[in-house]
Amino acid sequence: GAVVSQHPSRVICKSGTSVKIECRSLDFQATTMFWYRQFPKKSLMLMATSNEGSKATYEQGVEKDKFLINHASLTLSTLTVTSAHPEDSSFYICSAKVATYEQYFGPGTRLTVT
Amino acid sequence: AQSVTQPDIHITVSEGASLELRCNYSYGATPYLFWYVQSPGQGLQLLLKYFSGDTLVQGIKGFEAEFKRSQSSFNLRKPSVHWSDAAEYFCAVALNQAGTALIFGKGTTLSVSS
């Protein structure tokens, strides 16, 4: 089946710095990818929809200047958390759309901001 | 507003026993419903989905789910649980007609006792 990878799997950064998370579709092309945030014991919250070659669509309440999304190719989308703060610590999960109602999910990235 | 409720935060069942995980949704139109499983270090894996037709859907790993419109429910079942089924289970509904975005429930943690 379709495989989606994320890198890094874990990252620790200092407050005020930026960190980039990569999401790759390994064996298929994905014109649309999604970024979710998962809090402990909480459901996944959709942050934004990333479309190749165009600007990402952010969900209400998600700061587009803080969470920069770039989908420069059909197999790669990146999420950059800028000027990270401890409250940005979370589990970030990406998914790639393979069909109208199907997404394949990456394993997630644990971000800890100290 | 659309929402998904998973009433049980944590369930423990004995290995070999049957399992039912509950999911209720609130959605004005015809729902597109999904069950995903998340294991530590792994991405979300699709167990099964319901779009239309037969209200009892079969999925992978021996799971099945039944759509009941009158109860706004889509409960997940398995007749005999294996220790490897211990994981986090999420029910989700497609957000709009295009089916691209998903709303997730908060998840149910399944523990399997020997």
mmCIF file with all atom_site columns, C-alpha atoms in Angstrom:
data_model
loop_
_atom_site.group_PDB
_atom_site.id
_atom_site.type_symbol
_atom_site.label_atom_id
_atom_site.label_alt_id
_atom_site.label_comp_id
_atom_site.label_asym_id
_atom_site.label_entity_id
_atom_site.label_seq_id
_atom_site.pdbx_PDB_ins_code
_atom_site.Cartn_x
_atom_site.Cartn_y
_atom_site.Cartn_z
_atom_site.occupancy
_atom_site.B_iso_or_equiv
_atom_site.pdbx_formal_charge
_atom_site.auth_seq_id
_atom_site.auth_comp_id
_atom_site.auth_asym_id
_atom_site.auth_atom_id
_atom_site.pdbx_PDB_model_num
ATOM 1   C CA . GLY A 1 1   ? 0.000   0.000   0.000  1.00 0.00 ? 1   GLY A CA 1
ATOM 2   C CA . ALA A 1 2   ? 0.872   3.659   -0.122 1.00 0.00 ? 2   ALA A CA 1
ATOM 3   C CA . VAL A 1 3   ? 3.570   4.756   2.312  1.00 0.00 ? 3   VAL A CA 1
ATOM 4   C CA . VAL A 1 4   ? 3.965   8.178   3.854  1.00 0.00 ? 4   VAL A CA 1
ATOM 5   C CA . SER A 1 5   ? 7.066   9.058   5.814  1.00 0.00 ? 5   SER A CA 1
ATOM 6   C CA . GLN A 1 6   ? 7.830   11.915  8.157  1.00 0.00 ? 6   GLN A CA 1
ATOM 7   C CA . HIS A 1 7   ? 11.161  13.308  9.211  1.00 0.00 ? 7   HIS A CA 1
ATOM 8   C CA . PRO A 1 8   ? 12.230  13.744  11.880 1.00 0.00 ? 8   PRO A CA 1
ATOM 9   C CA . SER A 1 9   ? 10.256  11.412  14.107 1.00 0.00 ? 9   SER A CA 1
ATOM 10  C CA . ARG A 1 10  ? 11.264  13.399  17.175 1.00 0.00 ? 10  ARG A CA 1
ATOM 11  C CA . VAL A 1 11  ? 12.741  16.854  17.533 1.00 0.00 ? 11  VAL A CA 1
ATOM 12  C CA . ILE A 1 12  ? 13.612  19.045  20.478 1.00 0.00 ? 12  ILE A CA 1
ATOM 13  C CA . CYS A 1 13  ? 14.202  22.723  19.874 1.00 0.00 ? 13  CYS A CA 1
ATOM 14  C CA . LYS A 1 14  ? 14.692  25.804  21.976 1.00 0.00 ? 14  LYS A CA 1
ATOM 15  C CA . SER A 1 15  ? 12.041  28.430  22.349 1.00 0.00 ? 15  SER A CA 1
ATOM 16  C CA . GLY A 1 16  ? 12.296  31.067  19.641 1.00 0.00 ? 16  GLY A CA 1
ATOM 17  C CA . THR A 1 17  ? 13.871  28.845  17.033 1.00 0.00 ? 17  THR A CA 1
ATOM 18  C CA . SER A 1 18  ? 12.239  27.349  13.953 1.00 0.00 ? 18  SER A CA 1
ATOM 19  C CA . VAL A 1 19  ? 11.903  23.700  13.078 1.00 0.00 ? 19  VAL A CA 1
ATOM 20  C CA . LYS A 1 20  ? 10.982  22.031  9.797  1.00 0.00 ? 20  LYS A CA 1
ATOM 21  C CA . ILE A 1 21  ? 9.070   18.773  9.487  1.00 0.00 ? 21  ILE A CA 1
ATOM 22  C CA . GLU A 1 22  ? 9.022   16.883  6.201  1.00 0.00 ? 22  GLU A CA 1
ATOM 23  C CA . CYS A 1 23  ? 6.229   14.698  4.886  1.00 0.00 ? 23  CYS A CA 1
ATOM 24  C CA . ARG A 1 24  ? 6.933   12.475  1.889  1.00 0.00 ? 24  ARG A CA 1
ATOM 25  C CA . SER A 1 25  ? 4.819   10.137  -0.152 1.00 0.00 ? 25  SER A CA 1
ATOM 26  C CA . LEU A 1 26  ? 7.249   7.360   -0.972 1.00 0.00 ? 26  LEU A CA 1
ATOM 27  C CA . ASP A 1 27  ? 5.613   5.404   -3.754 1.00 0.00 ? 27  ASP A CA 1
ATOM 28  C CA . PHE A 1 28  ? 2.938   7.656   -5.138 1.00 0.00 ? 28  PHE A CA 1
ATOM 29  C CA . GLN A 1 29  ? 2.330   11.254  -6.037 1.00 0.00 ? 29  GLN A CA 1
ATOM 30  C CA . ALA A 1 30  ? 0.089   13.353  -3.870 1.00 0.00 ? 30  ALA A CA 1
ATOM 31  C CA . THR A 1 31  ? -1.280  16.646  -5.096 1.00 0.00 ? 31  THR A CA 1
ATOM 32  C CA . THR A 1 32  ? -2.922  17.155  -1.727 1.00 0.00 ? 32  THR A CA 1
ATOM 33  C CA . MET A 1 33  ? -1.466  16.592  1.700  1.00 0.00 ? 33  MET A CA 1
ATOM 34  C CA . PHE A 1 34  ? -2.879  17.427  5.107  1.00 0.00 ? 34  PHE A CA 1
ATOM 35  C CA . TRP A 1 35  ? -1.283  18.473  8.357  1.00 0.00 ? 35  TRP A CA 1
ATOM 36  C CA . TYR A 1 36  ? -2.848  17.510  11.665 1.00 0.00 ? 36  TYR A CA 1
ATOM 37  C CA . ARG A 1 37  ? -1.942  18.223  15.241 1.00 0.00 ? 37  ARG A CA 1
ATOM 38  C CA . GLN A 1 38  ? -2.628  15.699  17.960 1.00 0.00 ? 38  GLN A CA 1
ATOM 39  C CA . PHE A 1 39  ? -2.724  16.639  21.635 1.00 0.00 ? 39  PHE A CA 1
ATOM 40  C CA . PRO A 1 40  ? -2.386  14.024  24.379 1.00 0.00 ? 40  PRO A CA 1
ATOM 41  C CA . LYS A 1 41  ? -5.590  12.040  24.734 1.00 0.00 ? 41  LYS A CA 1
ATOM 42  C CA . LYS A 1 42  ? -7.177  14.236  22.096 1.00 0.00 ? 42  LYS A CA 1
ATOM 43  C CA . SER A 1 43  ? -8.268  13.714  18.570 1.00 0.00 ? 43  SER A CA 1
ATOM 44  C CA . LEU A 1 44  ? -6.393  14.859  15.531 1.00 0.00 ? 44  LEU A CA 1
ATOM 45  C CA . MET A 1 45  ? -7.069  18.452  14.633 1.00 0.00 ? 45  MET A CA 1
ATOM 46  C CA . LEU A 1 46  ? -6.749  19.455  11.008 1.00 0.00 ? 46  LEU A CA 1
ATOM 47  C CA . MET A 1 47  ? -4.369  22.394  10.703 1.00 0.00 ? 47  MET A CA 1
ATOM 48  C CA . ALA A 1 48  ? -4.147  22.933  6.984  1.00 0.00 ? 48  ALA A CA 1
ATOM 49  C CA . THR A 1 49  ? -4.570  21.472  3.550  1.00 0.00 ? 49  THR A CA 1
ATOM 50  C CA . SER A 1 50  ? -1.493  21.596  1.372  1.00 0.00 ? 50  SER A CA 1
ATOM 51  C CA . ASN A 1 51  ? -1.849  21.590  -2.412 1.00 0.00 ? 51  ASN A CA 1
ATOM 52  C CA . GLU A 1 52  ? 1.121   21.160  -4.688 1.00 0.00 ? 52  GLU A CA 1
ATOM 53  C CA . GLY A 1 53  ? 2.081   24.375  -6.382 1.00 0.00 ? 53  GLY A CA 1
ATOM 54  C CA . SER A 1 54  ? -0.338  26.593  -4.522 1.00 0.00 ? 54  SER A CA 1
ATOM 55  C CA . LYS A 1 55  ? -0.798  28.183  -1.141 1.00 0.00 ? 55  LYS A CA 1
ATOM 56  C CA . ALA A 1 56  ? -1.970  26.059  1.731  1.00 0.00 ? 56  ALA A CA 1
ATOM 57  C CA . THR A 1 57  ? -5.465  26.442  3.112  1.00 0.00 ? 57  THR A CA 1
ATOM 58  C CA . TYR A 1 58  ? -5.434  26.904  6.866  1.00 0.00 ? 58  TYR A CA 1
ATOM 59  C CA . GLU A 1 59  ? -8.194  25.987  9.269  1.00 0.00 ? 59  GLU A CA 1
ATOM 60  C CA . GLN A 1 60  ? -9.752  28.649  11.433 1.00 0.00 ? 60  GLN A CA 1
ATOM 61  C CA . GLY A 1 61  ? -7.587  29.508  14.395 1.00 0.00 ? 61  GLY A CA 1
ATOM 62  C CA . VAL A 1 62  ? -4.333  28.220  12.902 1.00 0.00 ? 62  VAL A CA 1
ATOM 63  C CA . GLU A 1 63  ? -1.725  30.941  12.473 1.00 0.00 ? 63  GLU A CA 1
ATOM 64  C CA . LYS A 1 64  ? -0.437  30.768  8.924  1.00 0.00 ? 64  LYS A CA 1
ATOM 65  C CA . ASP A 1 65  ? 2.603   32.891  9.765  1.00 0.00 ? 65  ASP A CA 1
ATOM 66  C CA . LYS A 1 66  ? 3.610   30.558  12.549 1.00 0.00 ? 66  LYS A CA 1
ATOM 67  C CA . PHE A 1 67  ? 2.969   27.294  10.733 1.00 0.00 ? 67  PHE A CA 1
ATOM 68  C CA . LEU A 1 68  ? 4.456   27.677  7.273  1.00 0.00 ? 68  LEU A CA 1
ATOM 69  C CA . ILE A 1 69  ? 3.506   24.990  4.810  1.00 0.00 ? 69  ILE A CA 1
ATOM 70  C CA . ASN A 1 70  ? 5.225   24.392  1.509  1.00 0.00 ? 70  ASN A CA 1
ATOM 71  C CA . HIS A 1 71  ? 4.217   21.741  -1.025 1.00 0.00 ? 71  HIS A CA 1
ATOM 72  C CA . ALA A 1 72  ? 6.887   22.198  -3.638 1.00 0.00 ? 72  ALA A CA 1
ATOM 73  C CA . SER A 1 73  ? 6.654   18.794  -5.286 1.00 0.00 ? 73  SER A CA 1
ATOM 74  C CA . LEU A 1 74  ? 4.172   15.985  -5.727 1.00 0.00 ? 74  LEU A CA 1
ATOM 75  C CA . THR A 1 75  ? 5.929   13.911  -3.085 1.00 0.00 ? 75  THR A CA 1
ATOM 76  C CA . LEU A 1 76  ? 6.981   16.422  -0.458 1.00 0.00 ? 76  LEU A CA 1
ATOM 77  C CA . SER A 1 77  ? 5.223   18.819  1.862  1.00 0.00 ? 77  SER A CA 1
ATOM 78  C CA . THR A 1 78  ? 6.965   20.629  4.692  1.00 0.00 ? 78  THR A CA 1
ATOM 79  C CA . LEU A 1 79  ? 5.658   22.230  7.860  1.00 0.00 ? 79  LEU A CA 1
ATOM 80  C CA . THR A 1 80  ? 7.870   24.834  9.485  1.00 0.00 ? 80  THR A CA 1
ATOM 81  C CA . VAL A 1 81  ? 7.048   25.922  13.000 1.00 0.00 ? 81  VAL A CA 1
ATOM 82  C CA . THR A 1 82  ? 8.493   29.402  13.284 1.00 0.00 ? 82  THR A CA 1
ATOM 83  C CA . SER A 1 83  ? 9.535   31.080  16.526 1.00 0.00 ? 83  SER A CA 1
ATOM 84  C CA . ALA A 1 84  ? 8.486   27.996  18.422 1.00 0.00 ? 84  ALA A CA 1
ATOM 85  C CA . HIS A 1 85  ? 7.097   28.259  21.931 1.00 0.00 ? 85  HIS A CA 1
ATOM 86  C CA . PRO A 1 86  ? 6.523   25.536  24.526 1.00 0.00 ? 86  PRO A CA 1
ATOM 87  C CA . GLU A 1 87  ? 2.801   25.563  23.729 1.00 0.00 ? 87  GLU A CA 1
ATOM 88  C CA . ASP A 1 88  ? 3.673   24.431  20.204 1.00 0.00 ? 88  ASP A CA 1
ATOM 89  C CA . SER A 1 89  ? 4.923   21.170  21.660 1.00 0.00 ? 89  SER A CA 1
ATOM 90  C CA . SER A 1 90  ? 2.743   18.475  20.190 1.00 0.00 ? 90  SER A CA 1
ATOM 91  C CA . PHE A 1 91  ? 2.511   15.513  17.870 1.00 0.00 ? 91  PHE A CA 1
ATOM 92  C CA . TYR A 1 92  ? 2.263   16.575  14.243 1.00 0.00 ? 92  TYR A CA 1
ATOM 93  C CA . ILE A 1 93  ? 0.906   14.141  11.689 1.00 0.00 ? 93  ILE A CA 1
ATOM 94  C CA . CYS A 1 94  ? 0.701   14.505  7.950  1.00 0.00 ? 94  CYS A CA 1
ATOM 95  C CA . SER A 1 95  ? -1.373  12.575  5.475  1.00 0.00 ? 95  SER A CA 1
ATOM 96  C CA . ALA A 1 96  ? -1.440  12.303  1.712  1.00 0.00 ? 96  ALA A CA 1
ATOM 97  C CA . LYS A 1 97  ? -4.599  12.056  -0.297 1.00 0.00 ? 97  LYS A CA 1
ATOM 98  C CA . VAL A 1 98  ? -4.710  9.044   -2.585 1.00 0.00 ? 98  VAL A CA 1
ATOM 99  C CA . ALA A 1 99  ? -8.359  9.173   -3.586 1.00 0.00 ? 99  ALA A CA 1
ATOM 100 C CA . THR A 1 100 ? -11.382 11.343  -2.901 1.00 0.00 ? 100 THR A CA 1
ATOM 101 C CA . TYR A 1 101 ? -12.082 9.787   0.453  1.00 0.00 ? 101 TYR A CA 1
ATOM 102 C CA . GLU A 1 102 ? -8.783  8.161   1.257  1.00 0.00 ? 102 GLU A CA 1
ATOM 103 C CA . GLN A 1 103 ? -5.729  9.451   3.015  1.00 0.00 ? 103 GLN A CA 1
ATOM 104 C CA . TYR A 1 104 ? -2.575  7.663   4.058  1.00 0.00 ? 104 TYR A CA 1
ATOM 105 C CA . PHE A 1 105 ? -1.001  8.907   7.241  1.00 0.00 ? 105 PHE A CA 1
ATOM 106 C CA . GLY A 1 106 ? 2.602   9.398   8.218  1.00 0.00 ? 106 GLY A CA 1
ATOM 107 C CA . PRO A 1 107 ? 3.930   8.080   11.549 1.00 0.00 ? 107 PRO A CA 1
ATOM 108 C CA . GLY A 1 108 ? 4.002   11.528  13.098 1.00 0.00 ? 108 GLY A CA 1
ATOM 109 C CA . THR A 1 109 ? 6.628   13.881  14.515 1.00 0.00 ? 109 THR A CA 1
ATOM 110 C CA . ARG A 1 110 ? 6.945   14.594  18.221 1.00 0.00 ? 110 ARG A CA 1
ATOM 111 C CA . LEU A 1 111 ? 7.962   18.225  18.722 1.00 0.00 ? 111 LEU A CA 1
ATOM 112 C CA . THR A 1 112 ? 9.180   19.372  22.107 1.00 0.00 ? 112 THR A CA 1
ATOM 113 C CA . VAL A 1 113 ? 9.989   23.039  22.611 1.00 0.00 ? 113 VAL A CA 1
ATOM 114 C CA . THR A 1 114 ? 12.081  23.819  25.661 1.00 0.00 ? 114 THR A CA 1
ATOM 115 C CA . ALA B 2 1   ? -21.454 21.643  13.552 1.00 0.00 ? 1   ALA B CA 1
ATOM 116 C CA . GLN B 2 2   ? -20.164 18.263  12.565 1.00 0.00 ? 2   GLN B CA 1
ATOM 117 C CA . SER B 2 3   ? -18.743 16.195  15.385 1.00 0.00 ? 3   SER B CA 1
ATOM 118 C CA . VAL B 2 4   ? -17.698 12.686  16.285 1.00 0.00 ? 4   VAL B CA 1
ATOM 119 C CA . THR B 2 5   ? -18.050 11.258  19.761 1.00 0.00 ? 5   THR B CA 1
ATOM 120 C CA . GLN B 2 6   ? -16.311 8.214   21.099 1.00 0.00 ? 6   GLN B CA 1
ATOM 121 C CA . PRO B 2 7   ? -17.842 7.746   24.555 1.00 0.00 ? 7   PRO B CA 1
ATOM 122 C CA . ASP B 2 8   ? -15.247 5.294   25.839 1.00 0.00 ? 8   ASP B CA 1
ATOM 123 C CA . ILE B 2 9   ? -11.818 6.721   26.565 1.00 0.00 ? 9   ILE B CA 1
ATOM 124 C CA . HIS B 2 10  ? -10.258 3.428   27.591 1.00 0.00 ? 10  HIS B CA 1
ATOM 125 C CA . ILE B 2 11  ? -11.451 -0.154  27.261 1.00 0.00 ? 11  ILE B CA 1
ATOM 126 C CA . THR B 2 12  ? -9.794  -3.332  28.485 1.00 0.00 ? 12  THR B CA 1
ATOM 127 C CA . VAL B 2 13  ? -10.821 -6.702  27.120 1.00 0.00 ? 13  VAL B CA 1
ATOM 128 C CA . SER B 2 14  ? -9.440  -10.161 27.619 1.00 0.00 ? 14  SER B CA 1
ATOM 129 C CA . GLU B 2 15  ? -7.654  -11.811 24.757 1.00 0.00 ? 15  GLU B CA 1
ATOM 130 C CA . GLY B 2 16  ? -10.144 -13.881 22.814 1.00 0.00 ? 16  GLY B CA 1
ATOM 131 C CA . ALA B 2 17  ? -13.120 -11.878 24.012 1.00 0.00 ? 17  ALA B CA 1
ATOM 132 C CA . SER B 2 18  ? -15.340 -9.859  21.720 1.00 0.00 ? 18  SER B CA 1
ATOM 133 C CA . LEU B 2 19  ? -14.943 -6.114  21.294 1.00 0.00 ? 19  LEU B CA 1
ATOM 134 C CA . GLU B 2 20  ? -17.234 -3.241  20.481 1.00 0.00 ? 20  GLU B CA 1
ATOM 135 C CA . LEU B 2 21  ? -16.026 0.352   20.259 1.00 0.00 ? 21  LEU B CA 1
ATOM 136 C CA . ARG B 2 22  ? -18.689 2.991   20.087 1.00 0.00 ? 22  ARG B CA 1
ATOM 137 C CA . CYS B 2 23  ? -18.855 5.954   17.744 1.00 0.00 ? 23  CYS B CA 1
ATOM 138 C CA . ASN B 2 24  ? -21.608 8.520   17.332 1.00 0.00 ? 24  ASN B CA 1
ATOM 139 C CA . TYR B 2 25  ? -21.609 11.302  14.809 1.00 0.00 ? 25  TYR B CA 1
ATOM 140 C CA . SER B 2 26  ? -23.418 14.530  14.231 1.00 0.00 ? 26  SER B CA 1
ATOM 141 C CA . TYR B 2 27  ? -23.653 15.423  10.578 1.00 0.00 ? 27  TYR B CA 1
ATOM 142 C CA . GLY B 2 28  ? -26.432 16.927  8.534  1.00 0.00 ? 28  GLY B CA 1
ATOM 143 C CA . ALA B 2 29  ? -25.845 15.153  5.257  1.00 0.00 ? 29  ALA B CA 1
ATOM 144 C CA . THR B 2 30  ? -25.061 11.573  4.329  1.00 0.00 ? 30  THR B CA 1
ATOM 145 C CA . PRO B 2 31  ? -21.986 10.709  6.367  1.00 0.00 ? 31  PRO B CA 1
ATOM 146 C CA . TYR B 2 32  ? -18.822 9.153   5.093  1.00 0.00 ? 32  TYR B CA 1
ATOM 147 C CA . LEU B 2 33  ? -17.447 7.247   8.066  1.00 0.00 ? 33  LEU B CA 1
ATOM 148 C CA . PHE B 2 34  ? -14.080 5.739   8.862  1.00 0.00 ? 34  PHE B CA 1
ATOM 149 C CA . TRP B 2 35  ? -12.301 3.795   11.566 1.00 0.00 ? 35  TRP B CA 1
ATOM 150 C CA . TYR B 2 36  ? -8.550  4.145   11.951 1.00 0.00 ? 36  TYR B CA 1
ATOM 151 C CA . VAL B 2 37  ? -6.104  2.417   14.275 1.00 0.00 ? 37  VAL B CA 1
ATOM 152 C CA . GLN B 2 38  ? -2.956  4.052   15.614 1.00 0.00 ? 38  GLN B CA 1
ATOM 153 C CA . SER B 2 39  ? -0.165  2.020   17.146 1.00 0.00 ? 39  SER B CA 1
ATOM 154 C CA . PRO B 2 40  ? 2.837   3.626   18.889 1.00 0.00 ? 40  PRO B CA 1
ATOM 155 C CA . GLY B 2 41  ? 5.345   4.836   16.336 1.00 0.00 ? 41  GLY B CA 1
ATOM 156 C CA . GLN B 2 42  ? 3.025   4.021   13.474 1.00 0.00 ? 42  GLN B CA 1
ATOM 157 C CA . GLY B 2 43  ? 0.811   6.150   11.330 1.00 0.00 ? 43  GLY B CA 1
ATOM 158 C CA . LEU B 2 44  ? -2.938  5.869   11.372 1.00 0.00 ? 44  LEU B CA 1
ATOM 159 C CA . GLN B 2 45  ? -4.070  2.839   9.437  1.00 0.00 ? 45  GLN B CA 1
ATOM 160 C CA . LEU B 2 46  ? -7.500  2.629   7.841  1.00 0.00 ? 46  LEU B CA 1
ATOM 161 C CA . LEU B 2 47  ? -9.493  -0.308  9.188  1.00 0.00 ? 47  LEU B CA 1
ATOM 162 C CA . LEU B 2 48  ? -12.678 0.227   7.224  1.00 0.00 ? 48  LEU B CA 1
ATOM 163 C CA . LYS B 2 49  ? -14.972 2.837   5.744  1.00 0.00 ? 49  LYS B CA 1
ATOM 164 C CA . TYR B 2 50  ? -18.634 3.351   4.978  1.00 0.00 ? 50  TYR B CA 1
ATOM 165 C CA . PHE B 2 51  ? -19.900 5.433   2.111  1.00 0.00 ? 51  PHE B CA 1
ATOM 166 C CA . SER B 2 52  ? -23.224 3.862   1.153  1.00 0.00 ? 52  SER B CA 1
ATOM 167 C CA . GLY B 2 53  ? -24.926 0.543   0.549  1.00 0.00 ? 53  GLY B CA 1
ATOM 168 C CA . ASP B 2 54  ? -24.698 -2.389  2.938  1.00 0.00 ? 54  ASP B CA 1
ATOM 169 C CA . THR B 2 55  ? -24.682 -1.000  6.453  1.00 0.00 ? 55  THR B CA 1
ATOM 170 C CA . LEU B 2 56  ? -22.394 -3.745  7.733  1.00 0.00 ? 56  LEU B CA 1
ATOM 171 C CA . VAL B 2 57  ? -18.900 -3.212  6.422  1.00 0.00 ? 57  VAL B CA 1
ATOM 172 C CA . GLN B 2 58  ? -15.963 -5.538  6.704  1.00 0.00 ? 58  GLN B CA 1
ATOM 173 C CA . GLY B 2 59  ? -12.464 -4.280  7.243  1.00 0.00 ? 59  GLY B CA 1
ATOM 174 C CA . ILE B 2 60  ? -8.957  -5.521  7.712  1.00 0.00 ? 60  ILE B CA 1
ATOM 175 C CA . LYS B 2 61  ? -7.672  -7.540  10.659 1.00 0.00 ? 61  LYS B CA 1
ATOM 176 C CA . GLY B 2 62  ? -11.066 -9.124  11.256 1.00 0.00 ? 62  GLY B CA 1
ATOM 177 C CA . PHE B 2 63  ? -12.852 -5.886  12.146 1.00 0.00 ? 63  PHE B CA 1
ATOM 178 C CA . GLU B 2 64  ? -16.332 -4.919  11.064 1.00 0.00 ? 64  GLU B CA 1
ATOM 179 C CA . ALA B 2 65  ? -18.574 -1.928  11.687 1.00 0.00 ? 65  ALA B CA 1
ATOM 180 C CA . GLU B 2 66  ? -22.271 -1.319  11.387 1.00 0.00 ? 66  GLU B CA 1
ATOM 181 C CA . PHE B 2 67  ? -23.811 1.965   10.294 1.00 0.00 ? 67  PHE B CA 1
ATOM 182 C CA . LYS B 2 68  ? -27.094 2.750   12.022 1.00 0.00 ? 68  LYS B CA 1
ATOM 183 C CA . ARG B 2 69  ? -28.609 5.944   10.729 1.00 0.00 ? 69  ARG B CA 1
ATOM 184 C CA . SER B 2 70  ? -31.411 5.958   13.314 1.00 0.00 ? 70  SER B CA 1
ATOM 185 C CA . GLN B 2 71  ? -28.853 5.977   16.109 1.00 0.00 ? 71  GLN B CA 1
ATOM 186 C CA . SER B 2 72  ? -26.234 8.083   14.306 1.00 0.00 ? 72  SER B CA 1
ATOM 187 C CA . SER B 2 73  ? -23.757 5.382   15.182 1.00 0.00 ? 73  SER B CA 1
ATOM 188 C CA . PHE B 2 74  ? -20.934 3.519   13.504 1.00 0.00 ? 74  PHE B CA 1
ATOM 189 C CA . ASN B 2 75  ? -19.677 1.022   16.070 1.00 0.00 ? 75  ASN B CA 1
ATOM 190 C CA . LEU B 2 76  ? -16.602 -1.086  15.476 1.00 0.00 ? 76  LEU B CA 1
ATOM 191 C CA . ARG B 2 77  ? -16.626 -4.762  16.374 1.00 0.00 ? 77  ARG B CA 1
ATOM 192 C CA . LYS B 2 78  ? -14.349 -7.746  16.451 1.00 0.00 ? 78  LYS B CA 1
ATOM 193 C CA . PRO B 2 79  ? -15.464 -11.197 17.557 1.00 0.00 ? 79  PRO B CA 1
ATOM 194 C CA . SER B 2 80  ? -12.161 -12.278 19.106 1.00 0.00 ? 80  SER B CA 1
ATOM 195 C CA . VAL B 2 81  ? -9.499  -9.812  20.168 1.00 0.00 ? 81  VAL B CA 1
ATOM 196 C CA . HIS B 2 82  ? -5.795  -10.545 19.865 1.00 0.00 ? 82  HIS B CA 1
ATOM 197 C CA . TRP B 2 83  ? -3.076  -9.010  22.017 1.00 0.00 ? 83  TRP B CA 1
ATOM 198 C CA . SER B 2 84  ? -1.752  -7.235  18.923 1.00 0.00 ? 84  SER B CA 1
ATOM 199 C CA . ASP B 2 85  ? -5.021  -5.295  18.681 1.00 0.00 ? 85  ASP B CA 1
ATOM 200 C CA . ALA B 2 86  ? -3.996  -3.127  21.633 1.00 0.00 ? 86  ALA B CA 1
ATOM 201 C CA . ALA B 2 87  ? -3.814  0.382   20.193 1.00 0.00 ? 87  ALA B CA 1
ATOM 202 C CA . GLU B 2 88  ? -5.649  3.673   19.859 1.00 0.00 ? 88  GLU B CA 1
ATOM 203 C CA . TYR B 2 89  ? -8.779  3.612   17.720 1.00 0.00 ? 89  TYR B CA 1
ATOM 204 C CA . PHE B 2 90  ? -10.256 6.647   16.027 1.00 0.00 ? 90  PHE B CA 1
ATOM 205 C CA . CYS B 2 91  ? -13.611 7.119   14.386 1.00 0.00 ? 91  CYS B CA 1
ATOM 206 C CA . ALA B 2 92  ? -13.779 9.846   11.746 1.00 0.00 ? 92  ALA B CA 1
ATOM 207 C CA . VAL B 2 93  ? -16.274 11.472  9.424  1.00 0.00 ? 93  VAL B CA 1
ATOM 208 C CA . ALA B 2 94  ? -15.560 13.187  6.137  1.00 0.00 ? 94  ALA B CA 1
ATOM 209 C CA . LEU B 2 95  ? -16.115 16.900  6.522  1.00 0.00 ? 95  LEU B CA 1
ATOM 210 C CA . ASN B 2 96  ? -17.658 17.836  3.220  1.00 0.00 ? 96  ASN B CA 1
ATOM 211 C CA . GLN B 2 97  ? -18.904 16.546  -0.080 1.00 0.00 ? 97  GLN B CA 1
ATOM 212 C CA . ALA B 2 98  ? -15.405 16.442  -1.497 1.00 0.00 ? 98  ALA B CA 1
ATOM 213 C CA . GLY B 2 99  ? -14.495 14.163  1.368  1.00 0.00 ? 99  GLY B CA 1
ATOM 214 C CA . THR B 2 100 ? -11.078 15.620  1.717  1.00 0.00 ? 100 THR B CA 1
ATOM 215 C CA . ALA B 2 101 ? -10.960 16.702  5.332  1.00 0.00 ? 101 ALA B CA 1
ATOM 216 C CA . LEU B 2 102 ? -11.696 14.442  8.270  1.00 0.00 ? 102 LEU B CA 1
ATOM 217 C CA . ILE B 2 103 ? -13.127 15.156  11.697 1.00 0.00 ? 103 ILE B CA 1
ATOM 218 C CA . PHE B 2 104 ? -11.861 12.701  14.271 1.00 0.00 ? 104 PHE B CA 1
ATOM 219 C CA . GLY B 2 105 ? -13.256 11.543  17.550 1.00 0.00 ? 105 GLY B CA 1
ATOM 220 C CA . LYS B 2 106 ? -11.001 11.712  20.585 1.00 0.00 ? 106 LYS B CA 1
ATOM 221 C CA . GLY B 2 107 ? -10.103 8.098   20.327 1.00 0.00 ? 107 GLY B CA 1
ATOM 222 C CA . THR B 2 108 ? -10.510 4.972   22.425 1.00 0.00 ? 108 THR B CA 1
ATOM 223 C CA . THR B 2 109 ? -7.500  3.251   23.921 1.00 0.00 ? 109 THR B CA 1
ATOM 224 C CA . LEU B 2 110 ? -7.829  -0.507  23.760 1.00 0.00 ? 110 LEU B CA 1
ATOM 225 C CA . SER B 2 111 ? -5.864  -2.641  26.203 1.00 0.00 ? 111 SER B CA 1
ATOM 226 C CA . VAL B 2 112 ? -5.846  -6.408  25.913 1.00 0.00 ? 112 VAL B CA 1
ATOM 227 C CA . SER B 2 113 ? -5.322  -8.535  28.978 1.00 0.00 ? 113 SER B CA 1
ATOM 228 C CA . SER B 2 114 ? -4.081  -12.108 28.893 1.00 0.00 ? 114 SER B CA 1
#
